[in-house]
Amino acid sequence: MGWQRRHILGLRDFTPEEYELVLKTTHTFQGVLARQNWKVPTLSGKIVVNLFFESSTRTRSSFELAAKGLSADVLNFDPGTSSLTKGETILDTARTYCAMGVAILIVRHREPGVPHLIAQDVDRRGVRVFNAGDGQHEHPTQGLLDLYTLCHALNPDAPHPSLLEGKKVVIVGDILHSRVARSNLWALQRCGAQVHLAGPATLVPKGFTELGATVHHRLDTALSGAHFVMALRIQQERIDQQLIPSLREYHRLFGLNHERLRLCAPSVKFLHPGPTNRDVEVTSELMDDPDFSLIDRQVTTGLALRMALLYLLGGGKP
Ligand code: CP
């Protein structure tokens, strides 16, 4: 199968063939990253701009490293020192980079739909756009790196999406405000996993059942027999009402710890996309326990996955 997609804006309409190709290409780049010289020339002479209007550590840095690994020239836009502060619009900012000859824009914004708007505007110029997280909507590259991480945990030599068929994956936390939850939900369900969402009713509305997930308001019932558990951050910056009594109470009812993981399948692993509120979503002991935690692997995979996607969008051969 050849790669057809011009922009990566969300996973809702990703096909099984696309997931397979992305995982296969990511696996190849894991091999490239293990080499002493991990630079490849695919994007040589091309400009990639990290257009982040919202803060980030993992996504921005790994896109920068990935683009540099493919020999691109990388610019990191800083909204605080940009002409946005003088009233320039987001679209005029994107168009300014297009006029400089940019090939790929990586966009993060607190409002859903901004990467889509930019993609619509710059598409006719042949510029490619990645959604690096838009509000509560989607975070497709996080969903894809999580997918690879899960499949790699099941078979490190051949991480294929079909490995997730019938596996129980629990996502616990602030689902309501989470773009990671939505992207993971689309990806996991398309690959045949059973997705269970857990958290207080204020953060996990029953409406998520309409998207095919099973909703739980008690963590213990959700965790029973789970193969993977993904904790999500309590997004205090997006919560403008009193949706939980306190962080302490949240931790008591929904925080992950070693004891709670004993309810899961014996092989259970846990993930967190980060950033993490230690001892809120998960205890520090569990977070730092390499027997259970895939957090570091998620970050490492993020680099290979973003190299793979930049490679595919940049015209590299599947
Ligand atoms: N997981 C994630 O998107 O992290 P950052 O906000 O640090 O990019």
GROMACS .gro file of C-alpha atoms and ligand atoms in nm, residues 55-60 108 139 142 273-275, ligand 1:
model
   20
   55SER     CA    1   0.337   2.461   2.574
   56SER     CA    2   0.494   2.120   2.517
   57THR     CA    3   0.803   1.922   2.607
   58ARG     CA    4   0.769   1.578   2.448
   59THR     CA    5   0.581   1.648   2.128
   60ARG     CA    6   0.773   1.960   2.027
  108ARG     CA    7  -0.050   2.272   1.845
  139HIS     CA    8  -0.355   1.424   1.947
  142GLN     CA    9   0.033   1.047   2.064
  273PRO     CA   10   0.134   1.018   2.790
  274GLY     CA   11   0.279   1.278   3.027
  275PRO     CA   12   0.320   1.524   3.171
  319CP      N1   13   0.216   1.392   2.570
  319CP      C1   14   0.232   1.519   2.535
  319CP      O1   15   0.168   1.571   2.441
  319CP      O2   16   0.326   1.586   2.608
  319CP      P1   17   0.373   1.735   2.584
  319CP      O3   18   0.259   1.826   2.621
  319CP      O4   19   0.495   1.752   2.672
  319CP      O5   20   0.407   1.751   2.437
   0.00000   0.00000   0.00000
